Amino acid sequence: MIITLLVLAAAAALFASGKVRSDLVAICALIVLVVSDILTPSEALSGFSNSVVIMMIGLFVVGGGIFQTGLAGIVSGKLLALAGANETKLLITVMLATSFLGTFVSNTGTVAVMLPIVVSLAMRAGSSPSRLLMPLAFASSLGGTLTLIGTPPNMVIRETLTKGGFQELSFFSFTPIGLVALGLGTLLILFFSKLFLSGRKDDSNASGGAGVNINELAKRYMLSQNLYRLKVHERSPIAQKIIRELNIGEQFGIHISEIRRKTSHKNPFFKTINGEMARPDTRILVQDILYVKGDFPEINAFAKEYDLILMDQGATEKEGESASEGYASTDFGIAEVIIPTNSKHINQLVKHSGFRENYNVNVLGIQRKGTFVLHGLKDEKIRTGDALLVQGAWKSIASMAREQDDVVVVGQPLESAAAMPLKHKAPLAGGIMLLMVVLMIAEVFPAVVSVMLAAVLMVATGCLRNMEAAYKTVNWESIVLIGGMIPMSTAIEKSGAATLISEGLVGSLGSAGPMAMLAGIYFATSFLTLFISNTACAILFAPIALSAAVQLGVNPVPYLFAVSLGATICFAVPFSTPPNALVMSAGRYSFMDYVKVGMPVQILLGVAMVVALPLFFPF
């Protein structure tokens, strides 16, 4: 027992210091327990075959599919429209939405569904994801207190009461006290997250190594200010013409950057609209949508000359579209190119530089000493140190990146291409997510099977490009952390530490009255849940709570609810629940962040629950 407690204390100290990676600490703790003959090798490795760990891997993949298809951005846009940019409203909206979903779905599944949505929401609102993700994890646990299926400890105490000959708890028996926990918990989380997380800056890097992502590039070069959509109909004389024949640049001073056209595919597994970069030999067809760059008077003159339909006043005015819309897709995109001092392109006019012929890209803009040249580019002379914004197929940009003598491409084009959302797959990803939620609610299969089925479907249907992309969505540090800490509960139980705590509780508080016993059971459960799973903790304490109530001659229901709530409301450490671990990496949290925010919430909410339980379930 002493060795187990010392290992636990040492691991907690290292977690708190933050000087050693959390997954390494968990593995080292396992090794010590095996070497000390407290755990067998199979027991030490059992955490990595645990259904919770397998389910977390699947949920990371599902979340990656939701993010990669742009579904997260769509939903986050709706939430942002509902809550506005006010951070307090955003927090409340996220927590209430998460709590509602957590009422019917496991808190781990809830966080996996909401995590990519909330990250996207934070980015859209100009906030740091770290300000929202920890409240998200906590809210998922609070939502679990509302119904019978919300969290496993609720099921445990119902079974314990039924076996003891008491009335069975109904689906909504948990709702009244759960609403109190949710309401008060939301206020406490808002206060402490504002206090300890509001100063955090958004240090995420979405550029794929470039330092600036394509949306930021599009905004920097003000692409959206002169991009328009024109539709070709049957009467348009431009139909069936090749772009080179039209001499649009010389006549109107404008540039067609992209053409979108419908395909014949009806199957949702394929795109129904294809986007392609406009090339000199591209033939324009009826129903094509042309993305045209230029000033509005010239665009309007071009539309009238060729009887085109001007679809809108600006191509990115529609809600939810990014600044790079019309300049980037899964097939082509934009990148910034620096002209080095020894480049052959120095003093060449853009139209004579051969960027289109040699690299198969178009030049969209030039940045020179802090100023931007966006018009009359063909007759502009390239100078040393110029930064050129180019557009082309991702493969062409990647090929150009290998040319180090005459141009230097900023960033990693292939990584940027991989980050482009597969927007045509968003409805499919939404359907898979909904299927997973329904299967989990209906309990058609074990939860882990439902999650893994959804993960496989995300890859099989192309919501994630391939298995390599699926593996990249998994945060392996969190997986190793949880897999390494699960066997710790076995060590605590085998060493007798858990039994010692529970028996000591009954022996010391049995004579102090029902209220003292209630508080003791609640906080003993809450404390032990910091180190072992909430389900295991509930299984351990439920019969103790029932026995204590019978010995005191009082109603056992509040004592059993104390076990359930104490096991569920556990926020003080990252490895106490899978949701806490799921958001740790995405929120860039340290161990102490959970202590600062989660510990006071857990303690204060515990005090409130001890006071409130006898009001709903009298002794």
XYZ file of C-alpha atoms in Angstrom:
619
model
C 0.000 0.000 0.000
C 2.797 2.424 0.926
C 4.548 1.967 -2.435
C 1.282 2.508 -4.327
C 0.531 5.727 -2.442
C 4.109 6.965 -2.906
C 3.943 6.296 -6.661
C 0.603 8.086 -6.822
C 1.978 11.066 -4.883
C 5.104 11.242 -7.045
C 3.019 11.090 -10.250
C 0.738 13.854 -8.951
C 3.763 16.020 -8.094
C 5.256 15.549 -11.569
C 1.905 16.257 -13.216
C 1.636 19.473 -11.198
C 5.184 20.602 -12.011
C 4.590 20.323 -15.751
C 8.316 19.694 -16.327
C 7.799 16.141 -17.563
C 5.287 15.105 -20.226
C 2.150 13.659 -18.682
C 2.193 10.505 -20.824
C 5.797 9.784 -19.807
C 4.866 10.184 -16.132
C 1.985 7.702 -16.528
C 4.212 5.108 -18.228
C 6.970 5.494 -15.609
C 4.401 5.032 -12.824
C 3.244 1.800 -14.483
C 6.808 0.509 -14.735
C 7.442 1.158 -11.031
C 4.231 -0.658 -10.069
C 5.195 -3.662 -12.213
C 8.785 -3.759 -10.947
C 7.441 -3.521 -7.363
C 5.260 -6.581 -8.076
C 2.091 -4.625 -7.270
C 0.732 -5.078 -10.799
C 1.312 -7.941 -13.183
C 2.401 -7.006 -16.739
C -1.055 -7.897 -18.067
C -2.721 -5.697 -15.425
C -0.352 -2.827 -16.214
C -1.171 -3.017 -19.921
C -4.905 -3.556 -19.412
C -5.563 0.166 -19.692
C -4.593 0.163 -23.356
C -7.226 -2.459 -24.147
C -9.832 -0.722 -22.028
C -12.990 0.205 -23.940
C -12.666 3.837 -22.813
C -9.246 4.176 -24.462
C -10.398 2.475 -27.668
C -13.480 4.681 -27.701
C -11.344 7.812 -27.269
C -9.282 6.865 -30.329
C -12.468 6.420 -32.365
C -13.874 9.705 -31.089
C -10.748 11.596 -32.120
C -11.203 10.204 -35.641
C -14.903 11.148 -35.683
C -14.027 14.642 -34.485
C -11.385 14.890 -37.213
C -13.989 14.033 -39.835
C -16.359 16.668 -38.473
C -13.589 19.251 -38.629
C -12.107 18.238 -41.992
C -15.436 18.371 -43.826
C -16.169 21.866 -42.573
C -19.192 20.665 -40.593
C -17.630 22.109 -37.449
C -17.419 25.492 -39.147
C -21.042 25.343 -40.259
C -22.359 24.494 -36.791
C -20.028 26.962 -35.093
C -21.311 29.655 -37.436
C -24.854 28.961 -36.241
C -23.751 29.076 -32.594
C -21.847 32.295 -33.223
C -24.915 33.852 -34.819
C -26.942 32.771 -31.789
C -24.496 33.935 -29.119
C -22.736 36.852 -30.808
C -19.085 37.656 -30.219
C -19.504 38.258 -26.471
C -17.288 35.736 -24.713
C -19.637 35.238 -21.751
C -22.548 34.492 -24.076
C -20.330 32.140 -26.065
C -19.360 30.275 -22.890
C -22.971 29.945 -21.752
C -24.139 28.835 -25.207
C -21.384 26.224 -25.494
C -21.989 24.893 -21.991
C -25.760 24.650 -22.339
C -25.537 22.998 -25.773
C -22.960 20.546 -24.440
C -24.976 19.808 -21.301
C -28.088 19.106 -23.363
C -26.214 16.658 -25.593
C -24.537 15.126 -22.533
C -27.960 14.358 -21.107
C -28.438 11.585 -23.662
C -24.902 10.737 -24.823
C -21.848 9.743 -22.794
C -19.763 12.718 -21.719
C -16.823 11.369 -23.749
C -18.934 11.181 -26.897
C -20.382 14.618 -26.209
C -16.964 16.229 -25.986
C -15.759 14.447 -29.123
C -18.728 15.821 -31.085
C -18.449 19.345 -29.660
C -14.652 19.750 -29.538
C -14.051 20.506 -33.256
C -17.142 22.712 -33.307
C -15.934 24.748 -30.330
C -12.393 25.092 -31.736
C -13.882 26.429 -34.972
C -16.215 28.689 -32.979
C -13.303 30.158 -31.015
C -11.353 30.840 -34.211
C -14.351 32.554 -35.803
C -14.912 34.686 -32.696
C -11.239 35.654 -32.508
C -10.897 33.963 -29.134
C -8.516 31.321 -27.812
C -9.936 27.761 -27.807
C -8.447 27.330 -24.323
C -11.072 29.697 -22.924
C -13.885 27.424 -24.062
C -12.607 23.843 -24.073
C -12.206 23.256 -20.337
C -15.734 24.597 -19.650
C -16.874 22.306 -22.495
C -15.417 19.240 -20.756
C -16.902 20.201 -17.393
C -20.320 20.930 -18.920
C -20.420 17.463 -20.493
C -20.083 15.921 -17.023
C -22.737 18.231 -15.579
C -25.120 17.225 -18.371
C -24.656 13.620 -17.326
C -26.256 14.333 -13.957
C -29.647 15.038 -15.539
C -30.829 11.574 -16.603
C -30.380 7.904 -15.809
C -28.220 7.239 -18.899
C -26.201 10.444 -18.619
C -23.277 8.828 -16.789
C -22.389 5.262 -15.643
C -22.489 6.091 -11.876
C -26.216 6.840 -12.249
C -26.773 3.313 -13.522
C -24.634 1.903 -10.711
C -26.649 3.497 -7.904
C -29.961 2.458 -9.489
C -28.786 -1.141 -9.583
C -27.547 -0.938 -5.978
C -30.882 0.413 -4.744
C -32.847 -2.196 -6.699
C -30.745 -5.061 -5.336
C -31.213 -3.657 -1.841
C -34.985 -3.922 -2.185
C -35.676 -0.203 -2.596
C -37.772 1.542 -5.252
C -36.115 1.696 -8.652
C -35.018 5.104 -9.887
C -36.723 6.345 -13.063
C -35.147 7.960 -16.118
C -35.828 11.482 -14.805
C -35.290 10.851 -11.064
C -31.937 12.581 -11.480
C -33.263 15.682 -13.238
C -34.202 17.964 -10.272
C -30.875 17.719 -8.460
C -29.094 17.602 -11.837
C -30.605 20.958 -12.817
C -29.291 22.477 -9.584
C -25.844 21.048 -10.296
C -25.958 22.307 -13.887
C -27.140 25.817 -12.990
C -24.756 26.394 -10.103
C -21.913 24.587 -11.860
C -22.294 26.773 -14.943
C -22.019 29.937 -12.839
C -18.976 28.632 -10.961
C -17.240 27.496 -14.155
C -17.922 30.871 -15.771
C -16.406 32.689 -12.788
C -13.273 30.581 -12.368
C -12.587 30.155 -16.092
C -12.832 33.940 -16.492
C -10.484 34.327 -13.532
C -7.804 31.869 -14.639
C -8.229 31.327 -18.377
C -9.184 34.757 -19.770
C -5.601 35.980 -19.908
C -4.559 33.169 -22.234
C -3.701 34.136 -25.773
C -4.504 32.163 -28.881
C -1.207 30.521 -29.688
C -2.576 28.055 -32.162
C -0.903 27.827 -35.515
C -3.183 26.879 -38.335
C -0.797 27.699 -41.083
C 0.675 24.289 -41.526
C 4.126 25.623 -40.896
C 3.766 28.796 -42.878
C 3.067 31.082 -39.974
C 0.152 32.517 -42.014
C -2.739 30.395 -43.280
C -4.510 30.869 -46.593
C -7.402 32.838 -45.093
C -4.954 35.276 -43.550
C -3.145 35.546 -46.881
C -6.426 36.271 -48.656
C -7.275 38.963 -46.095
C -3.785 40.471 -46.231
C -3.963 40.828 -50.019
C -7.607 41.976 -49.796
C -8.700 39.367 -52.317
C -12.323 39.372 -51.220
C -12.725 43.065 -51.969
C -12.600 42.578 -55.718
C -13.814 39.023 -56.284
C -17.182 38.495 -57.993
C -19.308 35.586 -59.196
C -20.690 35.574 -62.717
C -22.971 32.826 -64.036
C -23.046 31.698 -67.653
C -26.533 30.961 -69.072
C -27.741 29.637 -72.401
C -27.831 33.047 -74.136
C -24.317 34.048 -73.077
C -22.071 34.429 -76.152
C -19.145 33.427 -73.937
C -20.440 29.829 -73.689
C -18.227 27.231 -75.398
C -15.448 29.819 -75.808
C -11.851 29.236 -74.669
C -10.555 31.855 -72.236
C -7.495 32.621 -74.381
C -9.738 33.615 -77.307
C -11.590 36.239 -75.265
C -8.595 38.457 -74.382
C -10.426 39.470 -71.204
C -7.343 40.817 -69.447
C -6.440 43.255 -72.194
C -10.010 44.364 -72.888
C -11.392 44.700 -69.364
C -8.372 44.502 -67.042
C -9.895 41.619 -65.094
C -8.890 38.023 -64.372
C -10.896 34.775 -64.120
C -9.393 32.868 -61.183
C -11.715 29.865 -60.883
C -14.564 28.105 -62.653
C -17.157 26.089 -60.744
C -19.343 23.644 -62.647
C -21.820 20.927 -61.756
C -20.922 17.312 -62.351
C -23.215 14.455 -63.304
C -22.675 12.671 -59.986
C -25.783 12.151 -57.895
C -24.023 10.013 -55.297
C -23.178 11.843 -52.044
C -19.820 10.034 -52.054
C -18.758 12.313 -54.911
C -18.630 16.063 -55.344
C -21.608 17.505 -57.224
C -19.737 20.751 -57.986
C -16.141 20.831 -59.187
C -13.879 23.833 -58.880
C -10.879 24.265 -61.138
C -8.346 27.001 -61.710
C -9.047 28.926 -64.888
C -6.330 28.367 -67.505
C -5.902 29.952 -70.937
C -7.118 26.751 -72.612
C -10.140 26.276 -70.314
C -13.447 26.090 -72.191
C -16.376 27.942 -70.578
C -19.657 25.994 -70.448
C -23.303 26.870 -69.811
C -24.169 27.019 -66.079
C -20.519 27.624 -65.155
C -19.909 30.055 -62.308
C -16.899 32.274 -62.971
C -14.940 33.718 -60.061
C -13.647 36.964 -61.516
C -11.117 39.346 -59.962
C -11.179 43.065 -60.739
C -12.838 46.396 -59.993
C -16.615 46.476 -60.057
C -17.036 48.860 -63.046
C -14.897 46.571 -65.237
C -16.640 43.459 -63.887
C -20.022 45.021 -64.646
C -18.928 45.974 -68.161
C -17.679 42.430 -68.763
C -20.985 40.960 -67.493
C -23.031 43.215 -69.791
C -20.796 42.544 -72.808
C -21.229 38.771 -72.532
C -24.732 38.688 -71.027
C -23.608 37.126 -67.729
C -25.560 37.037 -64.468
C -23.845 38.925 -61.636
C -24.683 36.663 -58.719
C -23.713 39.021 -55.899
C -21.863 42.222 -55.118
C -18.934 40.390 -53.519
C -18.013 36.739 -53.621
C -17.390 36.468 -49.905
C -20.288 38.462 -48.556
C -22.308 35.378 -47.718
C -22.279 34.362 -44.072
C -19.898 31.562 -43.215
C -17.621 31.879 -46.239
C -13.915 32.340 -45.721
C -11.769 35.087 -47.169
C -10.082 32.545 -49.452
C -13.376 31.372 -50.995
C -12.873 31.275 -54.759
C -9.101 31.118 -54.485
C -8.574 27.825 -52.679
C -10.091 24.353 -52.621
C -8.957 20.778 -52.116
C -7.439 20.824 -55.633
C -5.852 24.268 -55.887
C -4.905 27.109 -53.596
C -2.821 30.189 -52.940
C 0.659 30.652 -51.517
C 3.155 33.435 -50.963
C 6.406 33.376 -52.921
C 9.518 35.404 -52.038
C 11.876 36.611 -54.781
C 15.505 36.099 -53.614
C 18.377 38.378 -54.636
C 19.767 35.916 -57.211
C 16.407 35.211 -58.926
C 16.227 35.319 -62.706
C 12.811 36.982 -62.361
C 14.233 40.261 -61.028
C 13.401 43.193 -63.338
C 11.121 40.991 -65.455
C 7.578 42.105 -66.156
C 5.024 39.717 -64.640
C 3.641 38.926 -68.083
C 7.133 37.914 -69.260
C 8.200 36.088 -66.091
C 6.834 32.711 -67.166
C 5.086 31.942 -63.895
C 2.102 30.536 -65.791
C 4.181 28.691 -68.387
C 6.959 27.363 -66.118
C 5.147 26.854 -62.815
C 1.503 26.650 -63.962
C 0.398 29.336 -61.475
C -1.205 32.761 -61.733
C 0.143 35.861 -59.959
C -2.678 37.519 -57.978
C -0.804 40.233 -56.125
C 2.553 41.689 -55.102
C 3.578 42.842 -51.643
C 6.431 45.345 -51.760
C 7.781 47.150 -48.687
C 4.446 46.988 -46.892
C 2.343 48.077 -49.870
C 0.217 45.853 -52.088
C -0.014 45.911 -55.871
C -3.263 44.249 -56.979
C -4.044 45.903 -60.330
C -2.129 46.135 -63.567
C 0.015 43.219 -62.509
C 0.922 42.104 -66.037
C 2.952 45.272 -66.626
C 4.462 45.380 -63.138
C 8.220 44.785 -62.849
C 9.353 42.181 -60.271
C 11.956 43.440 -57.788
C 14.280 41.872 -55.231
C 12.472 40.996 -52.005
C 8.990 41.142 -53.537
C 6.440 38.741 -52.116
C 4.133 37.396 -54.809
C 0.760 35.849 -54.077
C 0.288 33.027 -56.562
C -2.585 30.647 -57.291
C -2.412 27.207 -58.817
C -2.886 23.512 -58.261
C -1.433 22.392 -54.931
C 0.820 20.001 -56.844
C 2.134 22.882 -58.942
C 2.806 25.008 -55.864
C 4.551 22.071 -54.171
C 6.667 21.567 -57.301
C 7.556 25.249 -57.292
C 8.555 24.948 -53.615
C 11.325 22.578 -54.672
C 12.791 25.364 -56.823
C 15.087 27.196 -54.393
C 17.091 29.339 -56.841
C 14.544 31.718 -58.334
C 11.579 31.549 -55.928
C 11.083 30.624 -52.291
C 7.615 29.351 -51.358
C 6.560 30.270 -47.825
C 5.147 27.367 -45.795
C 4.238 23.804 -46.715
C 1.841 23.656 -49.695
C 0.945 19.978 -49.316
C 0.104 20.495 -45.640
C -2.067 23.460 -46.602
C -3.800 21.292 -49.204
C -4.454 18.591 -46.610
C -5.984 21.198 -44.326
C -8.549 22.329 -46.901
C -12.044 21.257 -45.810
C -13.924 18.675 -47.862
C -17.083 20.775 -47.786
C -19.115 18.530 -50.090
C -18.751 15.781 -47.469
C -20.208 17.875 -44.607
C -23.754 16.403 -44.876
C -22.254 12.916 -44.914
C -20.170 13.637 -41.804
C -23.274 15.046 -40.120
C -25.212 11.887 -40.941
C -22.443 9.672 -39.538
C -22.293 11.743 -36.362
C -26.085 11.552 -35.988
C -25.985 7.787 -36.552
C -23.377 7.431 -33.801
C -25.450 9.490 -31.366
C -28.638 7.517 -32.132
C -26.857 4.172 -31.729
C -25.414 5.316 -28.393
C -28.776 6.568 -27.106
C -30.629 3.436 -28.240
C -27.801 1.213 -26.961
C -28.055 -0.916 -30.111
C -24.379 -1.816 -29.679
C -21.913 -1.193 -26.869
C -20.816 2.456 -26.986
C -17.305 1.585 -28.125
C -18.676 -0.370 -31.112
C -20.916 2.553 -32.156
C -17.959 4.936 -31.986
C -15.588 2.683 -33.920
C -18.272 2.113 -36.578
C -18.586 5.893 -36.995
C -14.790 6.269 -37.161
C -14.511 3.622 -39.900
C -17.340 5.264 -41.850
C -15.547 8.634 -41.676
C -12.582 7.112 -43.498
C -14.529 4.783 -45.810
C -16.772 7.580 -47.108
C -13.918 10.034 -47.640
C -14.753 12.467 -44.837
C -11.112 11.884 -43.956
C -8.813 11.505 -46.934
C -7.111 8.293 -45.832
C -5.987 6.276 -42.824
C -2.898 8.449 -42.435
C -5.183 11.471 -42.003
C -7.238 9.500 -39.474
C -4.151 8.620 -37.437
C -3.104 12.280 -37.425
C -6.386 13.281 -35.765
C -5.624 11.174 -32.679
C -3.884 12.909 -29.806
C -1.664 10.073 -28.698
C -0.427 11.878 -25.584
C -3.962 11.863 -24.168
C -4.442 8.212 -25.159
C -1.233 7.106 -23.426
C -2.071 9.230 -20.377
C -5.492 7.635 -19.880
C -4.258 4.145 -20.786
C -1.436 4.508 -18.282
C -3.567 5.843 -15.443
C -6.433 3.320 -15.661
C -4.348 0.502 -14.095
C -3.592 2.856 -11.193
C -7.113 2.172 -9.921
C -6.332 -1.560 -9.938
C -3.213 -0.890 -7.877
C -5.155 1.211 -5.373
C -7.779 -1.516 -4.973
C -5.249 -4.402 -4.814
C -3.143 -2.631 -2.207
C -6.161 -2.134 0.061
C -5.984 1.671 -0.001
C -9.547 2.040 -1.322
C -10.980 -0.343 1.286
C -9.074 1.443 4.038
C -10.549 4.785 3.015
C -14.123 3.509 2.764
C -14.085 1.528 6.023
C -12.410 4.384 7.871
C -15.133 6.710 6.641
C -17.987 4.643 8.050
C -16.129 4.031 11.318
C -15.317 7.685 11.950
C -18.557 9.368 10.827
C -21.130 6.767 11.793
C -21.839 8.433 15.133
C -21.802 12.015 13.848
C -25.279 11.951 12.306
C -26.768 11.551 8.838
C -25.618 14.929 7.498
C -21.978 14.330 8.455
C -22.130 10.856 6.919
C -23.617 12.316 3.710
C -20.798 14.863 3.458
C -18.217 12.180 4.202
C -19.526 9.846 1.495
C -19.744 12.631 -1.059
C -16.244 14.025 -0.540
C -14.617 10.619 -0.110
C -16.104 9.613 -3.469
C -15.084 12.939 -4.987
C -11.521 12.573 -3.688
C -11.067 8.989 -4.834
C -12.414 9.822 -8.313
C -9.300 11.935 -8.793
C -7.331 8.697 -9.021
C -9.684 5.958 -10.232
C -12.462 5.948 -12.819
C -15.830 7.334 -11.793
C -17.525 4.030 -12.593
C -15.103 2.037 -10.420
C -15.482 4.625 -7.668
C -19.273 4.394 -7.782
C -19.131 0.574 -7.683
C -16.883 0.792 -4.625
C -18.845 3.379 -2.648
C -22.473 2.529 -3.595
C -22.735 -0.533 -1.292
C -20.873 1.355 1.462
C -23.358 4.241 1.209
C -26.319 1.839 1.269
C -24.937 -0.014 4.301
C -24.255 3.244 6.160
C -27.814 4.467 5.554
C -29.301 1.185 6.758
C -27.153 1.288 9.909
C -28.297 4.841 10.619
C -31.921 3.947 9.861
C -32.363 6.696 7.252
C -33.384 6.934 3.595
C -30.483 5.596 1.469
C -31.421 7.567 -1.667
C -29.545 10.810 -0.803
C -26.460 8.749 0.096
C -26.528 6.918 -3.222
C -27.009 10.198 -5.067
C -24.019 11.571 -3.165
C -21.971 8.702 -4.612
C -23.198 9.342 -8.146
C -22.700 13.110 -8.048
C -19.360 12.873 -6.266
C -18.092 10.421 -8.873
C -19.378 12.471 -11.819
C -18.444 16.003 -10.784
C -14.679 15.587 -10.987
C -12.778 18.476 -12.547
C -9.560 18.941 -10.572
C -7.158 16.794 -12.622
C -6.883 16.091 -16.375
C -6.911 12.293 -16.110
C -9.925 11.980 -13.793
C -12.339 11.714 -16.740
C -11.849 11.096 -20.494
C -13.438 14.494 -21.398
C -10.821 16.305 -19.312
C -8.075 14.412 -21.144
C -9.683 14.941 -24.568
C -9.454 18.746 -24.349
C -6.034 18.926 -22.668
C -3.956 19.050 -25.839
C -6.362 21.119 -27.945
C -6.632 23.693 -25.148
C -2.880 23.579 -24.402
C -3.658 23.123 -20.725
C -1.215 22.206 -17.993
C -2.005 20.060 -14.964
C -2.212 23.210 -12.819
C -4.832 24.771 -15.100
C -7.224 21.999 -14.046
C -6.314 22.495 -10.397
C -6.867 26.272 -10.550
C -10.218 26.108 -12.336
C -11.542 22.648 -11.536
C -10.634 22.249 -7.868
C -12.636 25.217 -6.501
C -15.593 24.333 -8.757
C -15.514 20.731 -7.564
C -15.309 21.689 -3.877
C -17.915 24.469 -3.917
C -20.321 22.438 -6.021
C -19.794 19.523 -3.626
C -20.775 21.673 -0.645
C -23.888 22.817 -2.508
C -24.844 19.234 -3.396
C -24.488 18.061 0.223
C -26.810 20.867 1.325
C -29.304 20.356 -1.514
C -29.617 16.556 -1.494
C -31.679 16.294 1.740
C -34.048 18.940 0.342
C -34.886 16.733 -2.665
C -34.496 13.374 -0.898
C -35.167 13.797 2.845
C -33.490 11.478 5.324
